[in-house]
One Martini backbone bead per residue (centre of mass of N, CA, C, O) as a GRO file, in nm:
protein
   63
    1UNK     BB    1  22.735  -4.228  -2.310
    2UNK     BB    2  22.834  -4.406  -2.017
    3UNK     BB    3  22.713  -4.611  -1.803
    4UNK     BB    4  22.673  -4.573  -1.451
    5UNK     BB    5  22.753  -4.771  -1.190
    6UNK     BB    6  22.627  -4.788  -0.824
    7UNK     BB    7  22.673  -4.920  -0.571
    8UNK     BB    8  22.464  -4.960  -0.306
    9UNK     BB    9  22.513  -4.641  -0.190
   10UNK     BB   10  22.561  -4.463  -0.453
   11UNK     BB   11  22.837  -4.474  -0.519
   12UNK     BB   12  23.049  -4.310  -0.685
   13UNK     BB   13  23.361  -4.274  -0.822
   14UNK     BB   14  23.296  -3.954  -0.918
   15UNK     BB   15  23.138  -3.631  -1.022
   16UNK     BB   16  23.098  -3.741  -1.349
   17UNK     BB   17  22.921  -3.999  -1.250
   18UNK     BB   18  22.691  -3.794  -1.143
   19UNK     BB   19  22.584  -3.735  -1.394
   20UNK     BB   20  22.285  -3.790  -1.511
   21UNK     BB   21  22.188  -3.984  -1.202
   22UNK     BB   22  21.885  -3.875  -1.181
   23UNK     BB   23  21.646  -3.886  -0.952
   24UNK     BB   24  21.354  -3.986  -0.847
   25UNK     BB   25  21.002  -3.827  -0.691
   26UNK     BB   26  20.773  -3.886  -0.502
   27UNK     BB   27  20.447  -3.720  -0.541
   28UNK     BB   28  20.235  -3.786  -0.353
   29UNK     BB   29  20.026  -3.567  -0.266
   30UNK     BB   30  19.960  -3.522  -0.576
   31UNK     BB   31  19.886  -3.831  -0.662
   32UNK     BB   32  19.630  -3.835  -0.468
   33UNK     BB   33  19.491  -3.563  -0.593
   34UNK     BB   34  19.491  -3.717  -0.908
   35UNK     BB   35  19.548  -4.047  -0.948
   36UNK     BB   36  19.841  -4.015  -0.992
   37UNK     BB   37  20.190  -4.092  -1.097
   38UNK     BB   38  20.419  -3.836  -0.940
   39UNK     BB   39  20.742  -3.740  -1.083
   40UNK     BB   40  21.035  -3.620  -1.007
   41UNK     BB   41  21.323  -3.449  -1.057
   42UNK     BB   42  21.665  -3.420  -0.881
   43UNK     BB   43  21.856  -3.216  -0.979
   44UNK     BB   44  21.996  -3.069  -0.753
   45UNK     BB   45  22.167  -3.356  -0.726
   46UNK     BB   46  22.354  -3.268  -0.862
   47UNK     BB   47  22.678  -3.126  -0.844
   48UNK     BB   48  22.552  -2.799  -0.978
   49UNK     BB   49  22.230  -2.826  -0.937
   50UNK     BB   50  22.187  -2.885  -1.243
   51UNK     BB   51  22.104  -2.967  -1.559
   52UNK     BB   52  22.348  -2.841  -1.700
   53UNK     BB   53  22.543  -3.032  -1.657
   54UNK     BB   54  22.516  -3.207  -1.925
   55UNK     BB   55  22.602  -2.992  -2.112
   56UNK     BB   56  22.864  -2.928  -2.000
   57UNK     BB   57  23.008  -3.186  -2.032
   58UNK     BB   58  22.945  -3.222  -2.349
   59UNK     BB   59  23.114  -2.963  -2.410
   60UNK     BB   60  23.381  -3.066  -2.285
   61UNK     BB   61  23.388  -3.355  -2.495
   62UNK     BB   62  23.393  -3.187  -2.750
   63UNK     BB   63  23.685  -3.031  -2.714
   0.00000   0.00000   0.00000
């Protein structure tokens, strides 16, 4: 798989693109209460909103 990168404001060429690109989100509030730093994957945030997302990608790219 071929890293993409995205412009400055995070745009990327297509949807396919966008796959696998998740970002991380600082969970401030438990991090507070645990004294680490605690950070989220924004699956979400991908296009089909699911980690699924790379496995069918990937299912897709080799048939």
């Amino acid at each position: 798989m071929t890293a993409v990168t995205s412009d400055r404001w995070g745009v990327v060429p297509d949807v396919i693109a966008a796959i696998g690109n998740t970002p991380l989100v600082r969970l401030r509030r438990a991090s507070e209460a645990t004294g680490c730093e605690i950070l989220g994957k924004a699956e979400f945030l991908n296009p089909g909103q699911s980690i699924k997302d790379r496995a069918a990608l990937s299912i897709v790219r080799d048939a």
